[in-house]
């Protein structure tokens, strides 16, 4: 009986086994298709069947405003609770929930102000570690954000992180969900009605001297 020759196996690159049978797969139009076929993966992006919307294509720097149905209009002087802090443009808003999905369904938000306005309208309660912020409501008759018959909110101080300049850093706060907003290029920001500083209201006295107005107080309105 003739002796059997030992079976010798050679390790070959997997891609080389396909060269003869499917050489054309390496000459497709895009590198993505080449790689997918070589790895026996389905070609294309799994989200290709989902059309891109205006929200996906929009420049994030395009100004936006709140949709009318999500503006806080209720007249009340009660404390705002539950609440969620959100930033839109250069303004801080307080909403009736801290859950974006709930806000998209029935969210109502009122404005507090810009980071330059917060020191003048907020009241820091040192002992409790909280800060009182006025929440302005939208007045359809005056077409302004007003503090008249509007709520307030007590916020834990750690939820208002400050930057190197000592002011609240809006970059550290969550953004307003896009579904609550609309594009507003070329439109002026909604006006905020002037109000007496919160410290004066708590003390029960009005301002005793004329305050010097600084240009930077109005740069980010």
Coordinates of N, CA and C in Angstrom, one line a residue:
X1 N 0.9 -1.2 0.0 CA 0.0 0.0 0.0 C 0.9 1.2 0.0
X2 N 0.6 2.1 -1.0 CA 1.4 3.3 -1.1 C 1.2 4.2 0.1
X3 N 2.2 4.8 0.6 CA 2.1 5.7 1.8 C 1.4 7.0 1.4
X4 N 0.5 7.4 2.2 CA -0.2 8.6 1.9 C 0.6 9.9 2.3
X5 N 0.6 10.8 1.4 CA 1.4 12.1 1.6 C 0.6 12.9 2.6
X6 N 1.3 13.5 3.6 CA 0.6 14.4 4.6 C -0.1 15.5 3.9
X7 N -1.2 15.9 4.4 CA -2.0 17.0 3.9 C -1.4 18.3 4.4
X8 N -1.0 19.2 3.5 CA -0.4 20.4 3.9 C -1.4 21.6 3.6
X9 N -1.6 22.4 4.6 CA -2.6 23.5 4.4 C -1.8 24.8 4.5
X10 N -2.2 25.7 3.6 CA -1.5 27.0 3.6 C -2.5 28.1 4.0
X11 N -2.1 28.9 4.8 CA -3.0 30.0 5.2 C -2.9 31.1 4.2
X12 N -4.1 31.4 3.6 CA -4.2 32.5 2.6 C -5.1 33.6 3.0
X13 N -4.8 34.8 2.7 CA -5.7 35.9 3.0 C -7.1 35.6 2.5
X14 N -8.1 35.9 3.3 CA -9.5 35.6 2.8 C -9.8 36.4 1.6
X15 N -9.4 37.6 1.5 CA -9.7 38.4 0.3 C -9.1 37.8 -1.0
X16 N -8.0 37.1 -0.8 CA -7.3 36.6 -2.0 C -8.2 35.5 -2.7
X17 N -9.0 34.7 -1.9 CA -9.8 33.7 -2.4 C -10.9 34.2 -3.3
X18 N -11.2 35.5 -3.1 CA -12.3 36.1 -3.8 C -11.9 36.8 -5.1
X19 N -10.6 36.9 -5.3 CA -10.1 37.7 -6.4 C -10.6 37.2 -7.7
X20 N -10.5 35.8 -7.9 CA -10.8 35.3 -9.2 C -12.3 35.3 -9.4
X21 N -13.1 35.1 -8.4 CA -14.6 35.0 -8.6 C -15.2 36.3 -8.6
X22 N -14.8 37.3 -7.8 CA -15.5 38.5 -7.7 C -14.5 39.7 -7.8
X23 N -13.7 39.7 -8.8 CA -12.7 40.7 -8.9 C -13.3 42.1 -9.1
X24 N -14.5 42.1 -9.7 CA -15.1 43.4 -10.0 C -15.6 44.1 -8.8
X25 N -15.7 43.4 -7.6 CA -16.2 44.1 -6.4 C -15.2 45.1 -5.9
X26 N -13.9 45.1 -6.4 CA -12.9 46.0 -5.9 C -12.8 47.2 -6.8
X27 N -13.8 47.4 -7.8 CA -13.7 48.5 -8.7 C -15.1 49.3 -8.7
X28 N -15.7 49.3 -7.6 CA -17.0 50.0 -7.5 C -16.7 51.5 -7.3
X29 N -17.8 52.3 -7.3 CA -17.6 53.7 -7.3 C -17.1 54.3 -6.0
X30 N -17.5 53.8 -4.9 CA -17.2 54.4 -3.6 C -16.3 53.4 -2.8
X31 N -15.5 54.0 -1.9 CA -14.7 53.1 -1.0 C -15.5 52.4 0.0
X32 N -16.7 53.0 0.4 CA -17.5 52.4 1.3 C -18.1 51.1 0.8
X33 N -18.5 51.1 -0.5 CA -19.1 49.9 -1.1 C -18.0 48.8 -1.2
X34 N -16.8 49.2 -1.6 CA -15.7 48.2 -1.7 C -15.5 47.5 -0.4
X35 N -15.4 48.3 0.7 CA -15.2 47.7 2.0 C -16.3 46.8 2.4
X36 N -17.5 47.2 2.2 CA -18.7 46.4 2.6 C -18.8 45.1 1.9
X37 N -18.5 45.1 0.6 CA -18.6 43.9 -0.2 C -17.4 42.9 0.2
X38 N -16.2 43.5 0.4 CA -15.1 42.7 0.8 C -15.4 42.0 2.2
X39 N -16.1 42.7 3.0 CA -16.4 42.1 4.4 C -17.8 41.4 4.4
X40 N -18.4 41.3 3.2 CA -19.7 40.7 3.1 C -20.7 41.4 4.0
X41 N -20.7 42.7 4.0 CA -21.6 43.5 4.8 C -22.6 44.2 3.8
X42 N -23.8 44.5 4.2 CA -24.7 45.2 3.3 C -24.2 46.6 3.0
X43 N -24.3 46.9 1.7 CA -23.8 48.2 1.3 C -24.7 49.4 1.8
X44 N -24.2 50.6 1.9 CA -25.0 51.7 2.2 C -25.0 52.0 3.7
X45 N -25.6 53.1 4.0 CA -25.7 53.5 5.4 C -27.1 53.0 5.9
X46 N -27.2 52.4 7.1 CA -28.5 51.9 7.6 C -29.5 53.0 7.7
X47 N -29.1 54.3 7.7 CA -30.1 55.3 7.8 C -30.3 56.0 6.5
X48 N -29.8 55.4 5.4 CA -30.0 56.0 4.1 C -31.5 56.1 3.7
X49 N -32.3 55.2 4.2 CA -33.7 55.2 3.8 C -34.5 56.3 4.6
X50 N -33.8 57.0 5.5 CA -34.5 58.0 6.3 C -34.0 59.4 5.6
X51 N -35.0 60.1 5.0 CA -34.6 61.4 4.4 C -34.1 62.4 5.3
X52 N -33.2 63.2 4.9 CA -32.6 64.3 5.8 C -33.7 65.4 5.8
X53 N -33.9 65.9 7.0 CA -34.8 67.0 7.2 C -34.1 68.3 7.3
X54 N -34.9 69.4 7.4 CA -34.3 70.7 7.5 C -33.5 70.8 8.8
X55 N -34.0 70.1 9.8 CA -33.3 70.2 11.1 C -31.9 69.6 11.0
X56 N -31.7 68.5 10.2 CA -30.4 67.9 10.0 C -29.5 68.7 9.2
X57 N -30.0 69.5 8.3 CA -29.2 70.2 7.4 C -28.9 71.7 7.9
X58 N -29.6 72.1 8.9 CA -29.5 73.5 9.3 C -28.2 73.8 10.0
X59 N -27.8 75.0 9.8 CA -26.6 75.5 10.5 C -27.0 75.8 12.0
X60 N -26.3 75.2 12.9 CA -26.6 75.3 14.3 C -26.5 76.8 14.8
X61 N -25.8 77.7 14.0 CA -25.7 79.1 14.4 C -26.9 79.9 13.9
X62 N -27.8 79.3 13.2 CA -29.0 80.1 12.7 C -29.9 80.4 13.9
X63 N -30.3 81.7 14.1 CA -31.1 82.0 15.3 C -32.4 81.2 15.3
X64 N -32.9 80.9 16.5 CA -34.2 80.2 16.7 C -35.0 80.9 17.8
X65 N -36.3 80.7 17.7 CA -37.2 81.2 18.7 C -38.1 80.1 19.2
X66 N -38.8 80.3 20.3 CA -39.7 79.4 20.8 C -41.0 79.3 20.0
X67 N -41.6 78.2 19.8 CA -42.9 78.1 19.1 C -43.9 78.6 20.0
X68 N -44.9 79.2 19.4 CA -46.0 79.9 20.2 C -46.7 79.0 21.2
X69 N -46.9 77.7 20.8 CA -47.6 76.8 21.7 C -46.8 76.4 22.9
X70 N -45.5 76.7 22.9 CA -44.7 76.3 24.1 C -44.3 77.5 24.9
X71 N -44.9 78.7 24.7 CA -44.6 79.8 25.5 C -45.4 79.8 26.8
X72 N -44.8 80.1 27.9 CA -45.5 80.2 29.2 C -46.3 81.4 29.2
X73 N -47.7 81.2 29.4 CA -48.6 82.4 29.4 C -49.4 82.4 30.7
X74 N -49.4 81.4 31.5 CA -50.2 81.4 32.7 C -49.8 82.5 33.7
X75 N -50.9 83.1 34.2 CA -50.7 84.2 35.2 C -50.7 83.5 36.6
X76 N -49.6 83.6 37.3 CA -49.5 83.0 38.6 C -48.3 83.5 39.3
X77 N -48.3 83.5 40.6 CA -47.1 84.0 41.4 C -46.5 82.8 42.2
X78 N -46.9 81.6 41.9 CA -46.5 80.4 42.7 C -45.0 80.1 42.2
X79 N -44.4 79.2 43.0 CA -43.1 78.7 42.7 C -43.2 77.7 41.6
X80 N -42.3 77.7 40.6 CA -42.3 76.9 39.5 C -41.7 75.5 39.8
X81 N -42.5 74.5 39.8 CA -42.1 73.1 40.1 C -43.0 72.1 39.6
X82 N -42.5 71.0 39.0 CA -41.1 70.8 38.7 C -40.6 71.7 37.6
X83 N -39.3 71.7 37.4 CA -38.7 72.7 36.5 C -37.5 72.0 35.8
X84 N -37.1 72.7 34.7 CA -35.9 72.3 33.9 C -35.3 73.5 33.3
X85 N -34.0 73.6 33.4 CA -33.3 74.8 32.8 C -32.9 74.4 31.4
X86 N -33.1 75.3 30.5 CA -32.8 75.2 29.1 C -32.2 76.5 28.6
X87 N -31.3 76.4 27.6 CA -30.7 77.6 27.0 C -31.1 77.6 25.5
X88 N -31.6 78.8 25.1 CA -31.9 79.0 23.7 C -31.3 80.3 23.3
X89 N -30.4 80.2 22.3 CA -29.6 81.4 21.9 C -28.7 81.9 23.1
X90 N -28.9 83.1 23.5 CA -28.2 83.7 24.6 C -29.0 83.9 25.8
X91 N -30.1 83.2 25.9 CA -31.1 83.4 27.0 C -31.3 82.1 27.8
X92 N -31.5 82.2 29.1 CA -31.9 81.1 29.9 C -33.4 81.0 30.1
X93 N -33.9 79.8 29.9 CA -35.3 79.6 30.0 C -35.6 78.6 31.2
X94 N -36.7 78.6 31.8 CA -37.2 77.7 32.8 C -38.4 77.0 32.2
X95 N -38.4 75.7 32.1 CA -39.5 74.9 31.6 C -40.2 74.1 32.7
X96 N -41.4 73.6 32.3 CA -42.2 72.9 33.4 C -41.8 71.4 33.5
X97 N -40.7 71.0 32.9 CA -40.2 69.6 33.1 C -38.7 69.6 32.7
X98 N -38.0 68.6 33.2 CA -36.6 68.5 32.9 C -36.4 67.3 31.9
X99 N -37.5 66.8 31.4 CA -37.4 65.7 30.4 C -37.8 66.2 29.0
X100 N -36.8 66.1 28.1 CA -37.0 66.6 26.7 C -38.3 66.0 26.1
X101 N -38.5 64.7 26.3 CA -39.6 64.1 25.6 C -40.9 64.6 26.2
X102 N -41.0 64.9 27.4 CA -42.2 65.5 28.0 C -42.4 66.9 27.5
X103 N -41.3 67.6 27.4 CA -41.4 69.0 26.9 C -41.9 69.1 25.4
X104 N -41.5 68.1 24.6 CA -41.9 68.1 23.2 C -43.4 67.9 23.1
X105 N -44.0 67.3 24.1 CA -45.4 67.0 24.1 C -46.2 68.2 24.6
X106 N -45.9 68.6 25.8 CA -46.7 69.6 26.5 C -45.8 70.6 27.3
X107 N -44.7 71.0 26.7 CA -43.7 71.8 27.4 C -44.1 73.3 27.4
X108 N -44.0 74.0 28.5 CA -44.2 75.4 28.6 C -43.0 76.0 29.2
X109 N -42.4 77.1 28.6 CA -41.2 77.7 29.1 C -41.3 79.2 29.1
X110 N -40.7 79.7 30.2 CA -40.6 81.2 30.4 C -39.1 81.6 30.4
X111 N -38.9 82.8 30.1 CA -37.5 83.3 30.0 C -37.1 83.9 31.3
X112 N -35.8 83.8 31.6 CA -35.2 84.4 32.8 C -34.3 85.6 32.3
X113 N -33.5 85.4 31.4 CA -32.6 86.5 30.8 C -31.3 86.0 30.3
X114 N -30.4 86.9 30.0 CA -29.1 86.6 29.5 C -28.2 86.4 30.7
X115 N -27.0 85.9 30.5 CA -26.0 85.7 31.6 C -25.6 87.0 32.2
X116 N -25.7 88.1 31.4 CA -25.4 89.4 32.0 C -26.5 90.0 32.8
X117 N -27.7 89.5 32.6 CA -28.9 90.0 33.3 C -29.1 89.3 34.6
X118 N -28.6 88.0 34.7 CA -28.9 87.2 35.9 C -28.5 87.8 37.2
X119 N -27.3 88.4 37.3 CA -27.0 88.9 38.6 C -27.9 90.0 39.1
X120 N -28.6 90.7 38.2 CA -29.4 91.8 38.6 C -30.9 91.4 38.9
X121 N -31.3 90.2 38.5 CA -32.6 89.7 38.8 C -32.7 88.5 39.7
X122 N -31.6 87.9 40.1 CA -31.6 86.7 40.9 C -31.3 87.1 42.4
X123 N -31.7 86.2 43.2 CA -31.5 86.4 44.7 C -30.8 85.1 45.2
X124 N -29.6 85.3 45.7 CA -28.8 84.1 46.2 C -29.1 83.9 47.7
X125 N -29.7 82.8 48.1 CA -29.9 82.4 49.5 C -28.7 81.6 50.0
X126 N -27.8 82.3 50.6 CA -26.5 81.7 51.0 C -26.7 80.5 51.8
X127 N -27.5 80.5 52.9 CA -27.6 79.5 53.8 C -28.2 78.2 53.2
X128 N -29.2 78.4 52.4 CA -29.9 77.2 51.8 C -29.2 76.6 50.5
X129 N -28.2 77.4 50.0 CA -27.6 76.9 48.8 C -28.4 77.0 47.5
X130 N -29.5 77.9 47.6 CA -30.4 78.0 46.4 C -30.4 79.4 45.9
X131 N -30.9 79.6 44.7 CA -31.0 80.9 44.0 C -32.4 81.0 43.5
X132 N -33.0 82.2 43.8 CA -34.4 82.5 43.3 C -34.2 83.2 42.0
X133 N -34.9 82.7 41.0 CA -34.9 83.3 39.6 C -36.3 83.6 39.2
X134 N -36.6 84.8 38.7 CA -37.9 85.2 38.2 C -38.1 84.5 36.8
X135 N -39.3 84.0 36.6 CA -39.6 83.3 35.3 C -40.6 84.2 34.6
X136 N -40.2 84.9 33.6 CA -41.2 85.8 32.9 C -42.1 85.0 32.0
X137 N -43.3 85.4 31.9 CA -44.3 84.8 31.0 C -44.5 85.7 29.8
X138 N -45.1 85.1 28.7 CA -45.3 85.9 27.5 C -46.7 86.5 27.6
X139 N -46.7 87.9 27.4 CA -47.9 88.7 27.4 C -48.3 88.9 25.9
X140 N -49.4 88.3 25.5 CA -49.8 88.5 24.1 C -50.3 89.9 23.8
X141 N -50.8 90.6 24.8 CA -51.3 92.0 24.5 C -50.1 92.9 24.3
X142 N -49.1 92.8 25.2 CA -47.9 93.7 25.2 C -46.9 93.2 24.2
X143 N -47.0 91.9 23.9 CA -46.0 91.3 23.0 C -44.6 91.4 23.6
X144 N -44.5 91.1 24.9 CA -43.2 91.1 25.6 C -43.2 90.0 26.6
X145 N -42.0 89.6 27.1 CA -41.8 88.8 28.2 C -42.0 89.7 29.5
X146 N -42.9 89.3 30.3 CA -43.2 90.2 31.5 C -43.0 89.4 32.8
X147 N -42.7 90.1 33.9 CA -42.6 89.5 35.2 C -43.8 89.8 36.0
X148 N -44.8 90.5 35.4 CA -46.0 90.8 36.1 C -46.9 89.6 36.2
X149 N -47.3 89.2 37.4 CA -48.1 88.0 37.7 C -47.4 86.8 37.1
X150 N -46.1 86.7 37.3 CA -45.4 85.6 36.7 C -44.7 84.8 37.9
X151 N -44.4 83.5 37.6 CA -43.9 82.7 38.7 C -42.4 82.9 38.9
X152 N -41.9 82.2 39.9 CA -40.4 82.2 40.2 C -40.0 80.8 40.4
X153 N -38.7 80.6 40.4 CA -38.2 79.2 40.6 C -37.0 79.3 41.6
X154 N -36.9 78.3 42.5 CA -35.8 78.1 43.4 C -34.9 77.1 42.8
X155 N -33.7 77.5 42.4 CA -32.7 76.6 41.8 C -31.5 76.3 42.7
X156 N -31.1 75.0 42.8 CA -29.9 74.7 43.5 C -28.7 75.4 42.9
X157 N -27.9 76.0 43.7 CA -26.8 76.8 43.2 C -25.9 76.0 42.2
X158 N -25.7 74.7 42.5 CA -24.8 73.9 41.7 C -25.3 73.7 40.3
X159 N -26.6 74.0 40.1 CA -27.2 73.8 38.7 C -26.9 75.1 37.9
X160 N -26.3 76.0 38.4 CA -25.9 77.3 37.7 C -24.4 77.4 37.7
X161 N -23.7 76.6 37.0 CA -22.2 76.6 37.0 C -21.7 78.0 36.5
X162 N -20.6 78.5 37.1 CA -20.1 79.8 36.6 C -18.8 79.6 35.9
X163 N -18.6 80.5 34.9 CA -17.4 80.5 34.1 C -16.3 81.3 34.8
X164 N -15.2 81.5 34.1 CA -14.0 82.2 34.6 C -14.3 83.6 34.9
X165 N -15.4 84.2 34.3 CA -15.7 85.6 34.5 C -16.6 85.8 35.7
X166 N -17.0 84.7 36.3 CA -17.9 84.8 37.5 C -19.4 84.8 37.1
X167 N -19.7 84.7 35.9 CA -21.1 84.7 35.5 C -21.5 83.2 35.1
X168 N -22.8 83.0 35.1 CA -23.3 81.6 34.8 C -22.8 81.3 33.4
X169 N -22.3 80.1 33.2 CA -21.8 79.6 32.0 C -22.9 78.8 31.2
X170 N -23.5 79.4 30.2 CA -24.6 78.8 29.5 C -24.1 77.5 28.7
X171 N -22.9 77.5 28.4 CA -22.4 76.3 27.7 C -22.4 75.0 28.5
X172 N -22.6 75.2 29.8 CA -22.6 74.0 30.7 C -24.1 73.6 31.0
X173 N -25.0 74.3 30.4 CA -26.4 74.0 30.6 C -27.1 73.3 29.4
X174 N -28.1 72.5 29.6 CA -28.7 71.8 28.4 C -29.4 72.8 27.5
X175 N -29.4 72.4 26.2 CA -30.0 73.3 25.2 C -31.5 73.0 25.1
X176 N -32.3 74.0 24.6 CA -33.7 73.8 24.4 C -33.9 72.8 23.2
X177 N -34.8 71.8 23.4 CA -35.0 70.8 22.3 C -35.5 71.6 21.0
X178 N -35.0 71.1 19.9 CA -35.3 71.8 18.6 C -36.7 71.8 18.3
X179 N -37.4 70.7 18.7 CA -38.9 70.6 18.4 C -39.7 71.6 19.1
X180 N -39.2 72.4 20.0 CA -39.9 73.4 20.7 C -39.6 74.8 20.1
X181 N -38.8 74.8 19.0 CA -38.3 76.1 18.5 C -38.6 76.1 17.0
X182 N -38.3 77.3 16.4 CA -38.4 77.5 14.9 C -37.3 78.4 14.5
X183 N -37.0 78.4 13.2 CA -35.9 79.3 12.7 C -36.4 80.7 12.7
X184 N -35.5 81.6 13.0 CA -35.9 83.1 13.1 C -34.8 84.0 12.6
X185 N -34.2 83.6 11.4 CA -33.1 84.5 10.9 C -33.6 85.9 10.5
X186 N -32.9 86.9 10.9 CA -33.3 88.3 10.6 C -34.3 88.9 11.5
X187 N -34.9 88.1 12.5 CA -35.9 88.6 13.4 C -35.2 89.1 14.7
X188 N -35.7 90.2 15.2 CA -35.2 90.7 16.5 C -35.6 89.8 17.6
X189 N -34.8 89.6 18.7 CA -35.2 88.8 19.8 C -36.5 89.4 20.5
X190 N -37.3 88.5 21.0 CA -38.5 89.0 21.7 C -38.1 89.9 22.9
X191 N -38.7 91.0 23.0 CA -38.3 92.0 24.1 C -38.7 91.5 25.5
X192 N -37.8 91.8 26.4 CA -38.0 91.5 27.9 C -38.4 92.8 28.6
X193 N -39.6 92.8 29.2 CA -40.0 94.0 29.9 C -39.1 94.3 31.1
X194 N -38.7 95.6 31.2 CA -37.9 96.0 32.3 C -38.6 95.8 33.6
X195 N -37.9 95.3 34.6 CA -38.5 95.0 36.0 C -37.5 95.5 37.0
X196 N -38.1 95.7 38.2 CA -37.3 96.1 39.4 C -36.4 95.0 39.8
X197 N -35.2 95.2 40.2 CA -34.3 94.1 40.7 C -35.0 93.3 41.8
X198 N -34.8 92.0 41.7 CA -35.4 91.1 42.7 C -35.0 91.5 44.2
X199 N -33.8 91.9 44.4 CA -33.3 92.2 45.7 C -34.1 93.4 46.3
X200 N -34.5 94.3 45.4 CA -35.3 95.5 45.9 C -36.7 95.1 46.2
X201 N -37.2 94.1 45.4 CA -38.6 93.7 45.7 C -38.7 92.9 47.0
X202 N -37.7 92.1 47.3 CA -37.7 91.4 48.6 C -37.5 92.3 49.8
X203 N -36.7 93.4 49.6 CA -36.4 94.3 50.7 C -37.6 95.3 50.8
X204 N -38.5 95.4 49.8 CA -39.6 96.2 49.9 C -39.3 97.7 49.6
X205 N -38.2 97.9 48.9 CA -37.9 99.3 48.6 C -37.5 99.4 47.1
X206 N -37.6 100.6 46.5 CA -37.3 100.8 45.2 C -35.9 101.3 45.0
X207 N -35.4 101.4 43.8 CA -34.1 102.0 43.6 C -34.0 103.5 44.0
X208 N -32.9 103.8 44.8 CA -32.8 105.2 45.3 C -31.9 106.1 44.4
X209 N -31.3 105.5 43.5 CA -30.4 106.3 42.6 C -30.5 105.8 41.2
X210 N -30.2 106.7 40.3 CA -30.2 106.3 38.9 C -29.0 105.4 38.6
X211 N -29.3 104.3 38.0 CA -28.2 103.4 37.6 C -27.6 103.7 36.3
X212 N -26.3 103.6 36.2 CA -25.6 103.9 34.9 C -25.8 102.7 34.0
X213 N -26.3 103.0 32.8 CA -26.6 101.9 31.9 C -25.3 101.6 31.1
X214 N -24.9 100.3 31.1 CA -23.7 99.9 30.3 C -24.1 99.3 29.0
X215 N -23.4 99.6 28.0 CA -23.7 99.0 26.7 C -23.8 97.5 26.6
X216 N -22.9 96.9 27.4 CA -22.8 95.4 27.3 C -24.0 94.7 27.9
X217 N -24.8 95.5 28.7 CA -26.0 94.9 29.3 C -27.1 94.6 28.2
X218 N -26.9 95.3 27.0 CA -27.9 95.1 26.0 C -27.3 94.4 24.7
X219 N -26.1 94.0 24.8 CA -25.4 93.4 23.6 C -26.0 92.0 23.4
X220 N -26.4 91.3 24.4 CA -26.9 89.9 24.3 C -28.4 89.8 24.6
X221 N -29.1 90.8 24.3 CA -30.6 90.7 24.6 C -31.2 89.8 23.5

